[in-house]
Coordinates of C-alpha atoms and ligand atoms in Angstrom, one line a residue:
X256 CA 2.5 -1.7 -13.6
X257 CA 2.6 1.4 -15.3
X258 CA 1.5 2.2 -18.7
X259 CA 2.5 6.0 -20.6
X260 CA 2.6 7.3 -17.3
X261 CA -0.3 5.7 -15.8
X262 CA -0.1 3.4 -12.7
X263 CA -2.4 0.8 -13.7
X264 CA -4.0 -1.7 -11.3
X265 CA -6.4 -5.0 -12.0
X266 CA -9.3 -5.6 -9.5
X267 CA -11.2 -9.0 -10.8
X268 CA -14.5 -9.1 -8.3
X269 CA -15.0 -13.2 -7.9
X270 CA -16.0 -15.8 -6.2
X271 CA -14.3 -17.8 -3.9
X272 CA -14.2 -20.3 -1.0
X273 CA -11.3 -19.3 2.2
X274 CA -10.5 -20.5 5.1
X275 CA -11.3 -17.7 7.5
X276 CA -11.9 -19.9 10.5
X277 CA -8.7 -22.5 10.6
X278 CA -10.7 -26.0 9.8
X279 CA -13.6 -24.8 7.7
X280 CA -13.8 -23.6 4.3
X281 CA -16.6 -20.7 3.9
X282 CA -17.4 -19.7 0.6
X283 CA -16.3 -16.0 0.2
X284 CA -16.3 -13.0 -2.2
X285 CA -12.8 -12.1 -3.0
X286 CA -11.4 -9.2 -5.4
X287 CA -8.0 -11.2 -7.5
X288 CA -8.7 -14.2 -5.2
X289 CA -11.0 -15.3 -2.6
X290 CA -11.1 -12.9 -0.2
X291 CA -10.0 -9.4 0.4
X292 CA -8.1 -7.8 -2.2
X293 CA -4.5 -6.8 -3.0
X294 CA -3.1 -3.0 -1.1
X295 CA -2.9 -0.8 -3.8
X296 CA -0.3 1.8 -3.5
X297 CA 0.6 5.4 -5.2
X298 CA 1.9 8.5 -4.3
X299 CA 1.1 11.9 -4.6
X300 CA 1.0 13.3 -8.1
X301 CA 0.6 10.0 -9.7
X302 CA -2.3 9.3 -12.4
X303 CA -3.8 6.1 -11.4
X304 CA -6.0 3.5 -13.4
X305 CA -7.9 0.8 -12.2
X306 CA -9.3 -1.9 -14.6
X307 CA -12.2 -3.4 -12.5
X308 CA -13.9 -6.4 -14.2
X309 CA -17.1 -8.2 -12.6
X310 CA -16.8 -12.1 -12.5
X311 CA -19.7 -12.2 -9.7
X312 CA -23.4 -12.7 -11.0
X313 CA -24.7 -9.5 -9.7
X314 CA -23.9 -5.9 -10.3
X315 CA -21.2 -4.5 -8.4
X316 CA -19.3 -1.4 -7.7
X317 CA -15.8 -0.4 -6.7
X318 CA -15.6 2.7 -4.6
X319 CA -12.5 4.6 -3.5
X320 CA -13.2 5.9 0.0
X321 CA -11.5 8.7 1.5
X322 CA -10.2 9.6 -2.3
X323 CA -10.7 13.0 -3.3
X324 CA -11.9 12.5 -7.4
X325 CA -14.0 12.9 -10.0
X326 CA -17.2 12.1 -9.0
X327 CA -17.5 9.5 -12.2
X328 CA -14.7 8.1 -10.9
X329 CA -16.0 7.1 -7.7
X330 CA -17.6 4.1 -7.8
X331 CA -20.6 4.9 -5.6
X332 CA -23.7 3.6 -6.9
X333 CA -23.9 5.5 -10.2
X334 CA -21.0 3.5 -12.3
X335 CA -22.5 0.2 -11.2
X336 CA -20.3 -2.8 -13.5
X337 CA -22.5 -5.6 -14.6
X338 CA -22.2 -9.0 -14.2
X339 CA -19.6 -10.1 -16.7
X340 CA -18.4 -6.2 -17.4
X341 CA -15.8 -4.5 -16.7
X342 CA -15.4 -0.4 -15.6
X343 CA -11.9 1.6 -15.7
X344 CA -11.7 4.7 -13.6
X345 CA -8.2 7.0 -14.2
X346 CA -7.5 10.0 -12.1
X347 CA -4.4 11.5 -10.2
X348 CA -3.3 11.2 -6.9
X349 CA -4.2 14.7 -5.7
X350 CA -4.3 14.6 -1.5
X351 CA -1.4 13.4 0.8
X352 CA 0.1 10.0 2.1
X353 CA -3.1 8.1 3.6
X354 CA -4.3 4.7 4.1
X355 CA -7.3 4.9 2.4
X356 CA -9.4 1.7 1.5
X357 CA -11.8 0.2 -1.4
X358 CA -15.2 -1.7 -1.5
X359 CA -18.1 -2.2 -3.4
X360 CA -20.8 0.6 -2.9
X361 CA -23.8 -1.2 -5.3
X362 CA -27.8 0.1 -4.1
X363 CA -29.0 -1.2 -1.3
X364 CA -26.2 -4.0 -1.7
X365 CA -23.4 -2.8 0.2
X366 CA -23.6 -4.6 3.4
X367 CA -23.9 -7.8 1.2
X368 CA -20.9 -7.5 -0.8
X369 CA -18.3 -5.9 1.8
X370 CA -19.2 -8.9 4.6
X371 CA -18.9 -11.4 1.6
X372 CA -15.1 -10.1 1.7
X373 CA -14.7 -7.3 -1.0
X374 CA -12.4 -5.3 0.4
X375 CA -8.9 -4.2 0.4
X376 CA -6.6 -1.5 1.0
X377 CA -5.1 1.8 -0.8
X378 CA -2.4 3.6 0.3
X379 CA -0.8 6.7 -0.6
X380 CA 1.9 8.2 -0.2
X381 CA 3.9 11.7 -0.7
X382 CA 6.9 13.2 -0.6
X383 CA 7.5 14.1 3.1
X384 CA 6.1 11.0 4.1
X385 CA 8.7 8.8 2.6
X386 CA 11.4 11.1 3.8
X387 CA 10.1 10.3 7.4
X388 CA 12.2 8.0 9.8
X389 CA 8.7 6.1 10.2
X390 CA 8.3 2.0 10.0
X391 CA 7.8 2.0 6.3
X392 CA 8.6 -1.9 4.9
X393 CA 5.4 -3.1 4.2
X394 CA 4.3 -6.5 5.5
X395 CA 8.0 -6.1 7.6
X396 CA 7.2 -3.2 10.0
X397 CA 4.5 -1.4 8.4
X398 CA 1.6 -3.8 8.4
X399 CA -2.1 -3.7 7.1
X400 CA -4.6 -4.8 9.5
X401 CA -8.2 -5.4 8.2
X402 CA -10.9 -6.0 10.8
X403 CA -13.7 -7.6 9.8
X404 CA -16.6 -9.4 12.4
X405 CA -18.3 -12.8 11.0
X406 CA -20.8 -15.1 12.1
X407 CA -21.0 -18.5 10.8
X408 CA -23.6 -21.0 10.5
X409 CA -22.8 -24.9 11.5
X410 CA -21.6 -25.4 7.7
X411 CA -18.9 -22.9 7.7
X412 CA -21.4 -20.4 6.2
X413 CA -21.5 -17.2 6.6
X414 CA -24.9 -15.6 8.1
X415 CA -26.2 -12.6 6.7
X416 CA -29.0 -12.2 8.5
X417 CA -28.6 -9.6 11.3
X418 CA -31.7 -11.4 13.9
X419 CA -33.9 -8.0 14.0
X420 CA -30.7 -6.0 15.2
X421 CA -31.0 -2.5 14.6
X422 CA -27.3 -2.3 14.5
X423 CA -26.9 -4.9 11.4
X424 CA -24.6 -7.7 11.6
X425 CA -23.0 -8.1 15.0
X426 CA -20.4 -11.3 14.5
X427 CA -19.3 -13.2 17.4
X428 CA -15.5 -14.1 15.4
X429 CA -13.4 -11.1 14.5
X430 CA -10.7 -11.9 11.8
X431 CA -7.8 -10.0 10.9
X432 CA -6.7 -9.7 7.2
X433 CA -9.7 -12.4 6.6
X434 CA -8.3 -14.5 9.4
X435 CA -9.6 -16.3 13.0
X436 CA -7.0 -16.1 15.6
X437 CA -4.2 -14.2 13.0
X438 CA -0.4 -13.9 14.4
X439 CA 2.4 -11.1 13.3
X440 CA 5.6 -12.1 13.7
X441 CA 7.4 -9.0 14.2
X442 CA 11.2 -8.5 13.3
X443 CA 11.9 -4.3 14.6
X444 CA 11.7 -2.4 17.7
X445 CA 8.9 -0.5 16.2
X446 CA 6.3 -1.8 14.0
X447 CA 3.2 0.0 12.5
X448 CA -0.5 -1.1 11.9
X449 CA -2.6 0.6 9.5
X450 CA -5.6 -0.8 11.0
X451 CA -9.1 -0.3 9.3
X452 CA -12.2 -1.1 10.8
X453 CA -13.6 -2.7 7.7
X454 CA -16.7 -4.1 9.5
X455 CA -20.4 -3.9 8.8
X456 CA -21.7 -2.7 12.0
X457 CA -19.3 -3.0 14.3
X458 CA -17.0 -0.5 16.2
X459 CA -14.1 -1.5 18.5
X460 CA -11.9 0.2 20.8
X461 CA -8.1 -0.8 20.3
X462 CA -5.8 -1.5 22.4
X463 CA -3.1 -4.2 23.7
X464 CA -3.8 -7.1 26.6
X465 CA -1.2 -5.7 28.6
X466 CA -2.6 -1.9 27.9
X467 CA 0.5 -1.1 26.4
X468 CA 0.9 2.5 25.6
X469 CA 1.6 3.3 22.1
X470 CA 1.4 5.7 19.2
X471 CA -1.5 6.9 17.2
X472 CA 0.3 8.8 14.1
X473 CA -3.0 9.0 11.6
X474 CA -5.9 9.6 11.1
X475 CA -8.6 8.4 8.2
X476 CA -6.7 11.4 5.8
X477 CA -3.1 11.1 6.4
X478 CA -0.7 11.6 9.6
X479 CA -1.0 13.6 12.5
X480 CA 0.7 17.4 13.6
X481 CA 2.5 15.3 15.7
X482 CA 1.9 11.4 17.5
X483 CA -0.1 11.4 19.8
X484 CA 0.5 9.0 23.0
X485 CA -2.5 6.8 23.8
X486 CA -3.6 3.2 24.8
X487 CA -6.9 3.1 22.9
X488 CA -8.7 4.0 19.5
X489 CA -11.8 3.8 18.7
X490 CA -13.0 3.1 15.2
X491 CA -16.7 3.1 13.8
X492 CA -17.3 1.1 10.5
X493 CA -14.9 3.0 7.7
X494 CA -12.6 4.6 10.0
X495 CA -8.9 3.9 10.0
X496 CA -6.1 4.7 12.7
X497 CA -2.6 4.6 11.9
X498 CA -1.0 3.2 15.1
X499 CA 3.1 2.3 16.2
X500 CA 3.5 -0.4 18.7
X501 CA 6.5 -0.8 20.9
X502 CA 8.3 -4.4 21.2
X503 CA 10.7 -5.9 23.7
X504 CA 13.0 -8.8 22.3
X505 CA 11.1 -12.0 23.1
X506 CA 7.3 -10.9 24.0
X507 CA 4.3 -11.0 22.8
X508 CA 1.3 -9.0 23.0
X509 CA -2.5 -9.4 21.7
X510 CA -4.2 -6.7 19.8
X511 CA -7.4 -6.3 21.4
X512 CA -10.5 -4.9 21.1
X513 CA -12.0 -3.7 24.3
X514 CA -15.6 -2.6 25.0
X515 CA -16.0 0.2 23.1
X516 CA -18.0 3.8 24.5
X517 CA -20.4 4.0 22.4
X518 CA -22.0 7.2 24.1
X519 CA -25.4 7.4 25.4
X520 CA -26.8 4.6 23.0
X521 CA -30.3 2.7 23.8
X522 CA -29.2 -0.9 24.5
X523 CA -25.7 -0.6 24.8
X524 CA -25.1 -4.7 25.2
X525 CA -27.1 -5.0 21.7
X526 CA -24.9 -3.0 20.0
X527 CA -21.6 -4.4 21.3
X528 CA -20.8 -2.1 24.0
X529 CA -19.9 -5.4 26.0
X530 CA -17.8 -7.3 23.5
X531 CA -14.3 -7.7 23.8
X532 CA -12.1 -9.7 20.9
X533 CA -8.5 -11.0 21.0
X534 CA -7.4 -9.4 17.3
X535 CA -3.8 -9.8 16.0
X536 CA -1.0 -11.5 18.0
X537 CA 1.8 -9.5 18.2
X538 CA 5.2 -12.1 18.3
X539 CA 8.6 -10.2 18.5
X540 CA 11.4 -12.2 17.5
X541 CA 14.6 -12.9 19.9
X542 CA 16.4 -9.9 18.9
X543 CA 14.7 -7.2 16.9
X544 CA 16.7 -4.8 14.8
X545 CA 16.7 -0.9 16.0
X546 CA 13.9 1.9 15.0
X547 CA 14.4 5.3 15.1
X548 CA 12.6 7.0 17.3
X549 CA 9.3 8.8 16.2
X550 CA 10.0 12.1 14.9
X551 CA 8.5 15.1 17.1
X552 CA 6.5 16.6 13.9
X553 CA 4.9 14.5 11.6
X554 CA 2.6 16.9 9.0
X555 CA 1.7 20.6 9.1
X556 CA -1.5 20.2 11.3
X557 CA -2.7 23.6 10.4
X558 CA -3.4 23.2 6.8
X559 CA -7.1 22.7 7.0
X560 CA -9.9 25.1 6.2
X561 CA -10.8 27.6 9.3
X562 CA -14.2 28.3 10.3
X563 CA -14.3 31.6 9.2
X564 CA -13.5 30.8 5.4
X565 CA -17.2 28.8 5.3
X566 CA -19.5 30.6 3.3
X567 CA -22.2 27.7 3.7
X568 CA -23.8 26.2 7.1
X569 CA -25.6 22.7 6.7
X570 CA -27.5 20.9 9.2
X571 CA -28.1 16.9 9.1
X572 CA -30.3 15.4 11.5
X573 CA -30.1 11.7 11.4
X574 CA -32.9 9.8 12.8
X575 CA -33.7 6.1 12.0
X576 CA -32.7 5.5 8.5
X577 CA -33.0 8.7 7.5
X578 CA -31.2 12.3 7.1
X579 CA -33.2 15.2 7.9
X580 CA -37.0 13.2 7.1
X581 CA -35.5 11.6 4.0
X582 CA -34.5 8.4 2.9
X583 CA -31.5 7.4 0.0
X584 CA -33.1 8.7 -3.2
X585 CA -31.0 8.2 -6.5
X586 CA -32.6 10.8 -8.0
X587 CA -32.6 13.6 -5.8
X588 CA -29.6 15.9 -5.0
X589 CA -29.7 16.9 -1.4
X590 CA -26.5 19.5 -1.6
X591 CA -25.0 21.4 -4.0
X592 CA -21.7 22.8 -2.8
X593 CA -20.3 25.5 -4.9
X594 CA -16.5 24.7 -6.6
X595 CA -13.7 25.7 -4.2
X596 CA -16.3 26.5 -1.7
X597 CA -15.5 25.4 1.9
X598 CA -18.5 24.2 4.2
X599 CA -19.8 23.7 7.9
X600 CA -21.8 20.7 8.4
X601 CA -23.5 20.0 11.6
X602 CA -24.6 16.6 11.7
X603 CA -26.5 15.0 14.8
X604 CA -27.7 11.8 15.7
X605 CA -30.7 12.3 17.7
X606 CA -31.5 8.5 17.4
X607 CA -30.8 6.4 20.4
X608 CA -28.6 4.3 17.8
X609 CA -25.1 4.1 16.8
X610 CA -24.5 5.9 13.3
X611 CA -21.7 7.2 11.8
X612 CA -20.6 10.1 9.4
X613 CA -18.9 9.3 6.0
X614 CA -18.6 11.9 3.5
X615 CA -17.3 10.9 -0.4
X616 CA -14.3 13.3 -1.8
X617 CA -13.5 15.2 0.7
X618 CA -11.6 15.1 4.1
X619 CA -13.1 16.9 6.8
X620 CA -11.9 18.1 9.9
X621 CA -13.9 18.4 13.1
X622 CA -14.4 21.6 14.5
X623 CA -16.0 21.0 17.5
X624 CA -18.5 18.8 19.1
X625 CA -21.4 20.7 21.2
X626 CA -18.8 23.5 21.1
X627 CA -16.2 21.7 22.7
X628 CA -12.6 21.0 20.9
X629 CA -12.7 17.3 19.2
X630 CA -10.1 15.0 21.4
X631 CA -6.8 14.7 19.8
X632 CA -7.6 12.0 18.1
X633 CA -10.2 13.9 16.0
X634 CA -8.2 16.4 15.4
X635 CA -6.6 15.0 11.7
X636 CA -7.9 14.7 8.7
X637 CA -10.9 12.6 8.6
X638 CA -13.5 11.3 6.5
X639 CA -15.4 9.2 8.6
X640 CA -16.8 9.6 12.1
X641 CA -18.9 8.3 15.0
X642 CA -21.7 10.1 15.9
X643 CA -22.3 9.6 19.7
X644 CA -26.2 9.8 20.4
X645 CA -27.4 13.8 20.9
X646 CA -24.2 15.2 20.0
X647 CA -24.0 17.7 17.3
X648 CA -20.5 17.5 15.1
X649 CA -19.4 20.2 13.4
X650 CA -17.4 19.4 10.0
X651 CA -15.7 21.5 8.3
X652 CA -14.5 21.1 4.6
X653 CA -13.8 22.2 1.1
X654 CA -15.2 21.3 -2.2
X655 CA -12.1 21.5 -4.6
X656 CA -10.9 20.5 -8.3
X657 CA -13.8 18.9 -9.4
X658 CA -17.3 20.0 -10.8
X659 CA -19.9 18.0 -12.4
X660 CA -23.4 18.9 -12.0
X661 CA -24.4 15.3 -13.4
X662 CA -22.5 13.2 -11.0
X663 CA -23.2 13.0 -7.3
X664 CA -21.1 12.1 -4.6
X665 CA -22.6 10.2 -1.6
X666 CA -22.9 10.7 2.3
X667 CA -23.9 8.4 4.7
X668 CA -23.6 6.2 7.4
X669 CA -21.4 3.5 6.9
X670 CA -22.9 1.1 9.1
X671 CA -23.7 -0.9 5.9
X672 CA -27.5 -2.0 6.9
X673 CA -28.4 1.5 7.5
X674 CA -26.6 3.2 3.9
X675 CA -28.4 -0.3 2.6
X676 CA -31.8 1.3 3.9
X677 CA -31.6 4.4 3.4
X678 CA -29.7 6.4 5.1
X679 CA -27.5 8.2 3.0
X680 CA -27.8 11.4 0.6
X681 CA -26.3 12.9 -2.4
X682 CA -24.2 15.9 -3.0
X683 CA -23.0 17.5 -6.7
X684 CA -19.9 20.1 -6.5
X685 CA -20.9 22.8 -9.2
Ligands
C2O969 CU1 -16.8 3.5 2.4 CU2 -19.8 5.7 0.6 O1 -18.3 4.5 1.4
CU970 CU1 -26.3 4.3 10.9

């Protein structure tokens, strides 16, 4: 709906009770409803407002991730909303078309409230990219995908506890879109997944049963120079892919997730290394109606920040559940990034555990990793991304539009347990 101007959205955090697993009712955390939340949507340009009212009986948060705003607009754990209160962030659409997500971000709470179900999708979109011959009718050929792992106790429960895994929360049932064993019928030659990895812990490697090649057109930040052909993805907690499947009249084919690398990790079958999920069915109708083929170009890849334009080198070392010796402080600031600055962060995990890389207003792009050129799949705009054991990433990125001494942004890891415990920092852009 919009208002003067304003594109104005309604989040209601509540209560609920859904049927995740067909046959049993689990009681669930829903945002509008009982699980999940609506796909926002707005396009470049556009001021946005979101009227975000609590109904839960604990302090919440609503956080934008992979939005580049005001830092009092993000919704990290400094514009908490109390039970019964309400919070309404405005800012403009200022970055391009992207399938960006939201979830609450509370202190030390995150892990709770996100596998509880609050979660949903936010796209965006621009000018060239609804001028692209790209699958682009939502819930026709252009279809959300939320992955999410659960375990449930013998009541239909869900169990938080994560049994002394380091990791967190390892479910044994992945759901898509909040459910157990979820089909797609599918209608077009072409159809695209936005699929988000909206899990606690886990990371999965995409593909199909049948190893289908298909492909990848985006990254966390918006589309790819060009698509790139592939028959996996992997995704880390946060991350999403933008992926287009080919169909035959007729067929079906499973969206899988297949044991994912996870690089030179400890106890690889703790962490899920082994694990391999069916996902989404794929179901193509008899006849499906004709996509144009992928076009060749699909952004200007080149737009990013080059190395030499860095006038700042950081280093994080994350070990355990911390970042360089230190654990999540609210009241420290562990960077201060100059306005219209642009950086080089070299982050390394020199734990033995999986850990990712999420950074709050910015997308990044990786440089390298130990020197080496990222795959092509790491080489779009991201905001979130897996740090294989001993590796050292380097980031590279720019702190633009918006300065406020008094409001940090967050990094982290965004395997919830760990941000829960600790490790994550705080940045201000002055
Ligand atoms: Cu998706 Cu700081 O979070
Ligand atoms: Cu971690």
């Amino acid at each position: 709906q919009v208002v003067d101007g304003t594109r104005v959205f309604q989040l209601d955090a509540q209560e609920g009770s859904s049927e995740l697993v067909p046959g049993l009712q689990t009681p669930t955390w829903g945002f509008n409803g009982d699980v999940l939340g609506p796909t926002l949507r707005a396009e470049e340009g556009e001021q946005v407002a979101v009227e975000v009212r609590n109904s839960l009986s604990e302090p919440t948060t609503v956080h934008w991730h992979g939005m580049h705003l005001p830092a009092a607009m993000d919704g990290g754990p400094h514009q908490p909303v109390a039970p019964g209160g309400s919070w309404r962030p405005e800012w403009q659409i200022d970055q391009q078309a992207a399938t960006l997500w939201y979830h609450p971000h509370p202190h030390g709470q995150t892990e709770k409230h996100v596998y509880r179900g609050l979660a949903g999708m936010f796209i965006l979109d621009d000018a060239r990219s609804r001028q692209l011959d790209l699958p682009k009718d939502y819930g026709e050929d252009d279809i959300p995908v939320i992955v999410q792992d659960k375990r449930f106790d013998s009541g239909g429960g869900l169990v938080q506890d994560s049994q002394g895994n380091e990791l967190g929360l390892l479910g044994d049932t992945v759901l898509a879109n909040g459910v157990a064993g979820a089909v797609q019928e599918v209608g077009t030659e072409l159809v695209r997944l936005r699929l988000l990895n909206g899990s606690t812990a886990r990371t999965y490697d995409f593909g199909f049963d049948d190893d289908r090649r298909f492909d990848q057109i985006a990254t966390d930040g918006g589309l790819l120079a060009e698509p790139l052909q592939t028959t996996r993805v992997r995704l880390s907690p946060g991350e999403r892919a933008e992926i287009v499947v080919p169909m035959v009249p007729g067929e079906q084919t499973m969206l899988t997730s297949f044991p994912p690398d996870l690089g030179d990790v400890l106890v690889p079958s703790a962490f899920g290394a082994r694990d391999r999920f069916d996902v989404l069915l794929l179901r193509a109708a008899d006849q499906l109606q004709t996509s144009p083929p992928l076009p060749v170009r699909l952004s200007d890849g080149a737009a990013g920040p080059v190395a030499s334009e860095a006038s700042v080198t950081r280093s994080f070392e994350v070990q355990d559940r911390q970042i360089n010796g230190r654990s999540m402080d609210m009241n420290r600031i562990d960077a201060a990034p100059e306005l219209g600055s642009t950086e080089i962060w070299e982050v390394t995990n020199t734990h033995g555990v999986p850990h990712n890389w999420h950074v709050h207003d910015v997308q990044f792009q990786v440089l390298d990793i130990d020197g080496a050129a990222p795959p092509p799949e790491l080489r779009g705009r991201k905001d979130t991304v897996y740090l294989e054991p001993n590796r050292t990433y380097r980031l590279i990125m720019r702190f633009e539009d918006y300065a406020d001494p008094d409001s940090p942004y967050m990094f982290h890891c965004h395997l919830l347990l760990h941000e829960d415990q600790g490790l994550m920092g705080q940045f201000v852009v002055t």
